[in-house]
mmCIF file of C-alpha atoms and ligand atoms in Angstrom:
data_model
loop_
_atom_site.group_PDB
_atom_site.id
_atom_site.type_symbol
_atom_site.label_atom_id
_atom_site.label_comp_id
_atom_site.label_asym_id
_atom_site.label_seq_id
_atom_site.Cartn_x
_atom_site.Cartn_y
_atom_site.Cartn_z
ATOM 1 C CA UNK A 955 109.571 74.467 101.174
ATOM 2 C CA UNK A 956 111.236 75.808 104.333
ATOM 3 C CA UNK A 957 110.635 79.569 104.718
ATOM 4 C CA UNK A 958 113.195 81.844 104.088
ATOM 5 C CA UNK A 959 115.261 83.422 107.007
ATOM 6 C CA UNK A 960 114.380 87.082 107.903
ATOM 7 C CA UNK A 961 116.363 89.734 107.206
ATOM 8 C CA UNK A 962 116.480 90.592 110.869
ATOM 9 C CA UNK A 963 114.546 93.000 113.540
ATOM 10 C CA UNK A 964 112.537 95.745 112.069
ATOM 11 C CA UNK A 965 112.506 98.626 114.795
ATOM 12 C CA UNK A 966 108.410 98.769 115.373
ATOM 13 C CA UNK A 967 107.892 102.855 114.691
ATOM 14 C CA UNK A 968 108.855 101.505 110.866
ATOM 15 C CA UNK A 969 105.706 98.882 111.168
ATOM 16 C CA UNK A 970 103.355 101.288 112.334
ATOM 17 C CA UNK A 971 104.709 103.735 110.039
ATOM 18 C CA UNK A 972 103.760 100.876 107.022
ATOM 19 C CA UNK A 973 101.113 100.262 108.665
ATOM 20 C CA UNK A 974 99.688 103.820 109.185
ATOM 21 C CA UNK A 975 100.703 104.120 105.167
ATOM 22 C CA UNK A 976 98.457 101.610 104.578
ATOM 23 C CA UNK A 977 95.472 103.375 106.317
ATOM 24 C CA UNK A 978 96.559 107.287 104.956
ATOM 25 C CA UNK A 979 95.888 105.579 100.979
ATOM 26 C CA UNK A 980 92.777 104.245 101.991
ATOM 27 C CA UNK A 981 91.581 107.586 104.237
ATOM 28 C CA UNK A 982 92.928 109.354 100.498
ATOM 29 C CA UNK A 983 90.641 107.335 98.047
ATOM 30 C CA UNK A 984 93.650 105.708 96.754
ATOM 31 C CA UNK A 985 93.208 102.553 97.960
ATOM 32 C CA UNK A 986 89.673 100.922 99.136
ATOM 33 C CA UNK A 987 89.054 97.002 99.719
ATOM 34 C CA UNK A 988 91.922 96.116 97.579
ATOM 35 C CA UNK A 989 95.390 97.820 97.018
ATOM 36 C CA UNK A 990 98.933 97.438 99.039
ATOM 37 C CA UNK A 991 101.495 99.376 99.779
ATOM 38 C CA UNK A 992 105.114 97.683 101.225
ATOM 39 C CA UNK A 993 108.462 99.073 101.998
ATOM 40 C CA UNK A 994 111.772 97.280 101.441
ATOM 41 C CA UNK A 995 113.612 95.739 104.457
ATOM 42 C CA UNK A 996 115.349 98.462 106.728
ATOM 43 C CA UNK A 997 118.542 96.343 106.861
ATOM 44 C CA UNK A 998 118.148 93.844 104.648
ATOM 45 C CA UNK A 999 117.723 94.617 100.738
ATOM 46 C CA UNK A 1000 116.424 91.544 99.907
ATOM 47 C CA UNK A 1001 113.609 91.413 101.957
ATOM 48 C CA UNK A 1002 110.410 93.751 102.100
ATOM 49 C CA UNK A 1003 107.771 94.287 104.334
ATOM 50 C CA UNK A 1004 104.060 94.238 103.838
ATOM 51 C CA UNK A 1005 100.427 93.458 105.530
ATOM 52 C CA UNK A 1006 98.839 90.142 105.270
ATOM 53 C CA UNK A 1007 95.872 90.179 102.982
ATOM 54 C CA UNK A 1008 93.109 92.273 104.031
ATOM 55 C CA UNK A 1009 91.708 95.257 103.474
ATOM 56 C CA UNK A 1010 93.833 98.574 103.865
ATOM 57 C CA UNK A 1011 91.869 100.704 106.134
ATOM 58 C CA UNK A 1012 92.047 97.658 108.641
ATOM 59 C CA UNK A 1013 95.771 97.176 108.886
ATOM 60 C CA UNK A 1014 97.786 97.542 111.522
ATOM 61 C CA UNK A 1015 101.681 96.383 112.993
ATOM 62 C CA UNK A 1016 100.926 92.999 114.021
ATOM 63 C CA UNK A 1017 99.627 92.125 109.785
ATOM 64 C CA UNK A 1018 103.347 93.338 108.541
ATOM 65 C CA UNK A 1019 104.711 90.156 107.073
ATOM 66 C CA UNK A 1020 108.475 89.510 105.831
ATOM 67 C CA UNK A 1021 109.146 88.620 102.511
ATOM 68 C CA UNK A 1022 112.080 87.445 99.847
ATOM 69 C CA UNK A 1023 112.161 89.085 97.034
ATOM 70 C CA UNK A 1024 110.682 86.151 94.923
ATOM 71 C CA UNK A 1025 107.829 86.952 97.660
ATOM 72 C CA UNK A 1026 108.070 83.950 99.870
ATOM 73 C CA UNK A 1027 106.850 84.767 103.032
ATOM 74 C CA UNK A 1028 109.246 84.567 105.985
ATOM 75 C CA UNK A 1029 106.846 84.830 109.306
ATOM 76 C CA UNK A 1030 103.370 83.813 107.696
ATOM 77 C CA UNK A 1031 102.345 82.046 110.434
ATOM 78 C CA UNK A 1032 99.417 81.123 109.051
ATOM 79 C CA UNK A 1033 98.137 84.421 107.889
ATOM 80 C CA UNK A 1034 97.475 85.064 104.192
ATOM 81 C CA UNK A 1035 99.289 86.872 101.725
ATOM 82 C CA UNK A 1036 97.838 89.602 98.475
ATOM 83 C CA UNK A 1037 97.904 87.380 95.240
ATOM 84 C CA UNK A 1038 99.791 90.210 93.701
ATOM 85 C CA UNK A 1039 102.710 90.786 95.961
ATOM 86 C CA UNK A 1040 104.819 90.010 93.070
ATOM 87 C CA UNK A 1041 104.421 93.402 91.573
ATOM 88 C CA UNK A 1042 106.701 94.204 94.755
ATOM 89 C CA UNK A 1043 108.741 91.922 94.726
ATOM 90 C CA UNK A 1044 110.046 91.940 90.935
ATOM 91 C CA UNK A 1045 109.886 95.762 91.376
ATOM 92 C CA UNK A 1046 112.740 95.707 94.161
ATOM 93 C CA UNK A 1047 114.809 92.919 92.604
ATOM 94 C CA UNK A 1048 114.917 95.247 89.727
ATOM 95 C CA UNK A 1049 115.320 98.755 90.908
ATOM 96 C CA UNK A 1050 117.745 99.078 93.897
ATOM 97 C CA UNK A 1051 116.720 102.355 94.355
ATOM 98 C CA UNK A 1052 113.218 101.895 95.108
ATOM 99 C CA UNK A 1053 112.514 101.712 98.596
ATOM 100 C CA UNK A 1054 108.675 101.770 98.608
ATOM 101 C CA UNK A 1055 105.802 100.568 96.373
ATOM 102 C CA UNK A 1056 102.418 101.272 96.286
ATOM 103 C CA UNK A 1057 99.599 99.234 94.003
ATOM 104 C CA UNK A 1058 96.316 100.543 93.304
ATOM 105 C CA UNK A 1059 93.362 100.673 91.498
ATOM 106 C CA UNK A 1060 92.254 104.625 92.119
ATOM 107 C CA UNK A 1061 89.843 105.299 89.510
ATOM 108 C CA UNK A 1062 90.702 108.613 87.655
ATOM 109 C CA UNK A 1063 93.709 106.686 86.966
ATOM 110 C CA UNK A 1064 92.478 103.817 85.280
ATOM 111 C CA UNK A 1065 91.228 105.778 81.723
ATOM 112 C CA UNK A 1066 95.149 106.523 81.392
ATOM 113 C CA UNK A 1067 95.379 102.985 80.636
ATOM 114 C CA UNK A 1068 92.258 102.617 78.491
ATOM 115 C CA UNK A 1069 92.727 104.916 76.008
ATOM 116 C CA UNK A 1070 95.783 106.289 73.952
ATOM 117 C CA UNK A 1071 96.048 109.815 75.833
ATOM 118 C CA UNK A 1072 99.138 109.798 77.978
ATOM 119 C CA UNK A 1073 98.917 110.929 81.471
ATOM 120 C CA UNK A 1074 100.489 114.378 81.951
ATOM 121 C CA UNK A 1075 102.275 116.645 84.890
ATOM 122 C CA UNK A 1076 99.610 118.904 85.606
ATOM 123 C CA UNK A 1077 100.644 120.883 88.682
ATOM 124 C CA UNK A 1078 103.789 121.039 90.712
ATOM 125 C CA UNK A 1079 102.538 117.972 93.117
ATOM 126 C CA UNK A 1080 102.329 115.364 90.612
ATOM 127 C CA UNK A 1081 106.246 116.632 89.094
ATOM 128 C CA UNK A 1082 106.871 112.921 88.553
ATOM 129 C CA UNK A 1083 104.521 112.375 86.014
ATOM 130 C CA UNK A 1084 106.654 114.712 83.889
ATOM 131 C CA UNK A 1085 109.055 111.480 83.200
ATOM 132 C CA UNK A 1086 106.584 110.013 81.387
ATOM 133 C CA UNK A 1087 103.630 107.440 82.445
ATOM 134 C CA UNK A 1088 104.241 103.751 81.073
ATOM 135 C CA UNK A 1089 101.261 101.556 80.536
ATOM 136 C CA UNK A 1090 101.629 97.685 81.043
ATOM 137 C CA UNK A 1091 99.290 95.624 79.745
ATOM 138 C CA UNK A 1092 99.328 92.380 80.566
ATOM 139 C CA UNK A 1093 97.568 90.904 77.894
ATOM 140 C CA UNK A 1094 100.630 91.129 75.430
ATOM 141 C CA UNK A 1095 102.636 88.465 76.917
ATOM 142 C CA UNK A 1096 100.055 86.598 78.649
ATOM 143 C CA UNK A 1097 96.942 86.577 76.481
ATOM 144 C CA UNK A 1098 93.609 86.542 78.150
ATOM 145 C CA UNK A 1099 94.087 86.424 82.082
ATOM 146 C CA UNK A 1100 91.836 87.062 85.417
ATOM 147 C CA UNK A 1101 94.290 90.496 84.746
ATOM 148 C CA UNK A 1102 95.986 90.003 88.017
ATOM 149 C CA UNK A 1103 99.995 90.158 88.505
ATOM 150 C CA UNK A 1104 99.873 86.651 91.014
ATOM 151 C CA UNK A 1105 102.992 85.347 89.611
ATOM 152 C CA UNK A 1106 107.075 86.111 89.559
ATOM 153 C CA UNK A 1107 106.867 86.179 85.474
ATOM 154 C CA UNK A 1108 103.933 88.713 85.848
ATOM 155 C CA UNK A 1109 105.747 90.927 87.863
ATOM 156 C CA UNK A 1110 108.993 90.556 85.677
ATOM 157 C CA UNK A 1111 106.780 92.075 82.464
ATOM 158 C CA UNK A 1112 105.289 94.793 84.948
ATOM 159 C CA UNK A 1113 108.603 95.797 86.239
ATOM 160 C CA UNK A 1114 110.419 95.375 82.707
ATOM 161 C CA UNK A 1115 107.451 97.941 81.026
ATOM 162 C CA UNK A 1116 107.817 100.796 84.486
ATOM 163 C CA UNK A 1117 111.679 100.676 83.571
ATOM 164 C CA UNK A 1118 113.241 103.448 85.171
ATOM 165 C CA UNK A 1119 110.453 105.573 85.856
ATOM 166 C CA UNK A 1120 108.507 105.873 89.324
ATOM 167 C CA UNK A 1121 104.720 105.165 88.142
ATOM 168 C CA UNK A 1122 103.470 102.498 85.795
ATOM 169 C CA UNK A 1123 99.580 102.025 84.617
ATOM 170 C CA UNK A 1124 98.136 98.795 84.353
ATOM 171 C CA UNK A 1125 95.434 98.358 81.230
ATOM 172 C CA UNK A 1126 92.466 97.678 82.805
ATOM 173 C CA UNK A 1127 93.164 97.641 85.872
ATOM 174 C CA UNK A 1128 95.451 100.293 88.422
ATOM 175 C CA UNK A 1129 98.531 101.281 88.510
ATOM 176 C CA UNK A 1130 101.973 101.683 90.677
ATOM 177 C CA UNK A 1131 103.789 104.059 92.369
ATOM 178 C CA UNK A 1132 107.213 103.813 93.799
ATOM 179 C CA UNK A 1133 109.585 105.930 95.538
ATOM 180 C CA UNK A 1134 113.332 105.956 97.646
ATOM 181 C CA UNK A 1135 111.378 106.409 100.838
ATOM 182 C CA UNK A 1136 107.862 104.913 101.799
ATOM 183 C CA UNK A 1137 106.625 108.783 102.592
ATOM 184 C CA UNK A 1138 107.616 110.018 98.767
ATOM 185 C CA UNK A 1139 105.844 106.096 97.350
ATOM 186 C CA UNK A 1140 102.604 107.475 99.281
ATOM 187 C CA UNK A 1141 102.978 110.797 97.935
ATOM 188 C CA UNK A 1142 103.317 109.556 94.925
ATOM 189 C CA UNK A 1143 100.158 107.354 95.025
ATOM 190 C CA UNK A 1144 97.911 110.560 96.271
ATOM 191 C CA UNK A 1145 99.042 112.634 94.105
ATOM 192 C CA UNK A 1146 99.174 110.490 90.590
ATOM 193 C CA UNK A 1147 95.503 110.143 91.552
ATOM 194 C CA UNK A 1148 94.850 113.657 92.110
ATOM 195 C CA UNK A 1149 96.548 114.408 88.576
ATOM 196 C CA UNK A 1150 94.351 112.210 87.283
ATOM 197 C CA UNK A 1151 91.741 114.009 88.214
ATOM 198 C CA UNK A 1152 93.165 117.425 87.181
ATOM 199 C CA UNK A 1153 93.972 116.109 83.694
ATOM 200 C CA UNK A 1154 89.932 115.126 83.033
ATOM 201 C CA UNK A 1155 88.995 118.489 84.322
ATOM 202 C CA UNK A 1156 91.714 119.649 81.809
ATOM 203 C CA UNK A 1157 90.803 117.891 78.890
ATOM 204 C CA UNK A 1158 87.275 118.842 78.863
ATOM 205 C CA UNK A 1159 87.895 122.110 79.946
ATOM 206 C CA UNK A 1160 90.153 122.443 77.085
ATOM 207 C CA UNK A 1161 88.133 120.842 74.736
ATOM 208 C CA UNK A 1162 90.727 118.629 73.345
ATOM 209 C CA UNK A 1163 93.276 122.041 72.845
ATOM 210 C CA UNK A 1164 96.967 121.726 73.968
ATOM 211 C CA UNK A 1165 97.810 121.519 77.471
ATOM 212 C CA UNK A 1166 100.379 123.661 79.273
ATOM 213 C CA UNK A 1167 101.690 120.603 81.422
ATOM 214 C CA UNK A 1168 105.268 120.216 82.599
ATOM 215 C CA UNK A 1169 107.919 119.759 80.715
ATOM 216 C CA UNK A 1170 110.251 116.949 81.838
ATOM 217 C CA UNK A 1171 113.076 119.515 82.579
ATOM 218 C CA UNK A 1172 110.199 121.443 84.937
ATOM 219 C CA UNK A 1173 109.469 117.775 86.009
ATOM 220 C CA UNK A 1174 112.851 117.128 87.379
ATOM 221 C CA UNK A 1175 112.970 120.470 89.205
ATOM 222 C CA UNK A 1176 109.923 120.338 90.935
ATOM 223 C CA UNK A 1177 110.699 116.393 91.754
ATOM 224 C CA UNK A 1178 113.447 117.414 93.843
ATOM 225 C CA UNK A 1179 113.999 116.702 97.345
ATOM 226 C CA UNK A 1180 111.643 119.391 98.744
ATOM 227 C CA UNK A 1181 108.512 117.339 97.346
ATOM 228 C CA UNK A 1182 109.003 113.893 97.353
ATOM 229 C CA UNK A 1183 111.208 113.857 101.004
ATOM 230 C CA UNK A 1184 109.051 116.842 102.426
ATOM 231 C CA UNK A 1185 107.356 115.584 104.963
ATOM 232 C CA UNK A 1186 104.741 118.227 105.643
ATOM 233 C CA UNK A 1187 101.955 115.918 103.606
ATOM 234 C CA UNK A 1188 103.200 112.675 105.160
ATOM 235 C CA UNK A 1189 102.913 114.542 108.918
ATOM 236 C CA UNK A 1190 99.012 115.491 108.475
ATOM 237 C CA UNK A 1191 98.278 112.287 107.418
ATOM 238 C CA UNK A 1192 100.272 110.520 110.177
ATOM 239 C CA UNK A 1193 99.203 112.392 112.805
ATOM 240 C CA UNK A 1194 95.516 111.561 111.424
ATOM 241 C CA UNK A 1195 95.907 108.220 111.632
ATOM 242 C CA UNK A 1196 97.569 108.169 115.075
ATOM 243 C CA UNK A 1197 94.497 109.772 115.920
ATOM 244 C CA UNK A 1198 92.565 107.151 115.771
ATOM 245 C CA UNK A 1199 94.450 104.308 116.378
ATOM 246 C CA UNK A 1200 96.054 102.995 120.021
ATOM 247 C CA UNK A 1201 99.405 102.044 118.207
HETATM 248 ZN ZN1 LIG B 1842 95.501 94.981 91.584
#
């Protein structure tokens, strides 16, 4: 099959900002050998943008690959994709809004998918949460799998679970954070993790008592502009990376 055509020029302080995204979720525990973050096309909205396949910590402007949205790589030349870029790819078919996804497997994270307690808004940072935390798990449509989201119909379920929320957990495996702007999807992937965190210190703290988490109304105030587009966050970790990089 002939590669699809690209979407056009992607002005290169947006590839080493995905690329530097990459590198802020690894320095941030998010992300460690595995994991991938991408951002939808600039100028094209059915085409996204993300590394070739190797670890995220190593990335940098010359991995960013071009995709369709059925994740058909544009400008492979040669180099090799993530088996599960189709969690991106379904993701922006889907939501139009959604500029920016991020797929992990951070670990405080992944008992929210093994157990029946729902994850929870614990402080101001992680506001999103407040909309509620889906939980996809892939063995309901697809029986026993290697877990993995490698195909278009995998990412279909995954997308069709997350809905119109910003996160979705993955049984067994990570989760998924998305937002309108890559800086607010990486937010969003530090700071789900973080609440994870907070929640077990919460819980056992609490000793299994009520918790005095956000409501969804304090949810969508908090979630407002001034958190997910502030870029105070995003501008310490940038400048960290450019630190130590020649790009
Ligand atoms: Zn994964």
């Amino acid at each position: 099959m002939d590669a699809p055509s690209s979407g056009g020029a992607v002005a290169a302080e947006l590839l080493r900002d995905l690329a530097a995204a990459s590198r802020i979720l690894a320095a941030q525990g998010v992300v460690d050998g595995f994991g991938h973050v991408s951002m939808r096309h600039p100028s094209a909205p059915d085409r996204f943008l993300m590394a070739r396949s190797i670890a995220p910590a190593l990335v940098t402007p010359g991995d960013i690959i071009e995709y369709d949205l059925d994740c058909n790589p544009c400008n492979a030349g040669g180099r090799g994709s993530f088996l599960e870029r189709f969690i991106h790819g379904e993701i922006y078919k889907v939501r139009p809004d959604i500029m920016s996804v991020v797929h992990s497997h951070s670990p405080s994270v992944i008992p929210f998918g093994l157990v029946g307690v729902p994850m929870r808004a614990m402080f101001h940072n992680a506001a999103f949460v407040a909309a509620g935390v889906p939980v996809f798990d892939i063995r309901k449509a697809f029986g026993a799998t290697d877990m993995l989201v490698s195909d278009g119909a995998k990412g279909v379920a995954l997308a069709g679970i997350m809905g119109n929320k910003d996160i979705v957990l993955m049984r067994a495996h990570g989760s998924v954070a998305c937002g309108p702007t890559l800086q607010s999807a990486v937010f969003r992937a530090v700071y789900t993790e973080v609440n994870a965190r907070i929640q077990h210190w919460t819980m056992a703290l609490g000793g299994g008592g009520p918790i005095a988490a956000l409501d969804e109304e304090e949810g969508r105030l908090a979630d407002g502009p001034n958190r997910t587009a502030g870029t105070r966050a995003w501008d310490l970790w940038r400048a960290q990376v450019r630190a130590q990089v020649n790009w």
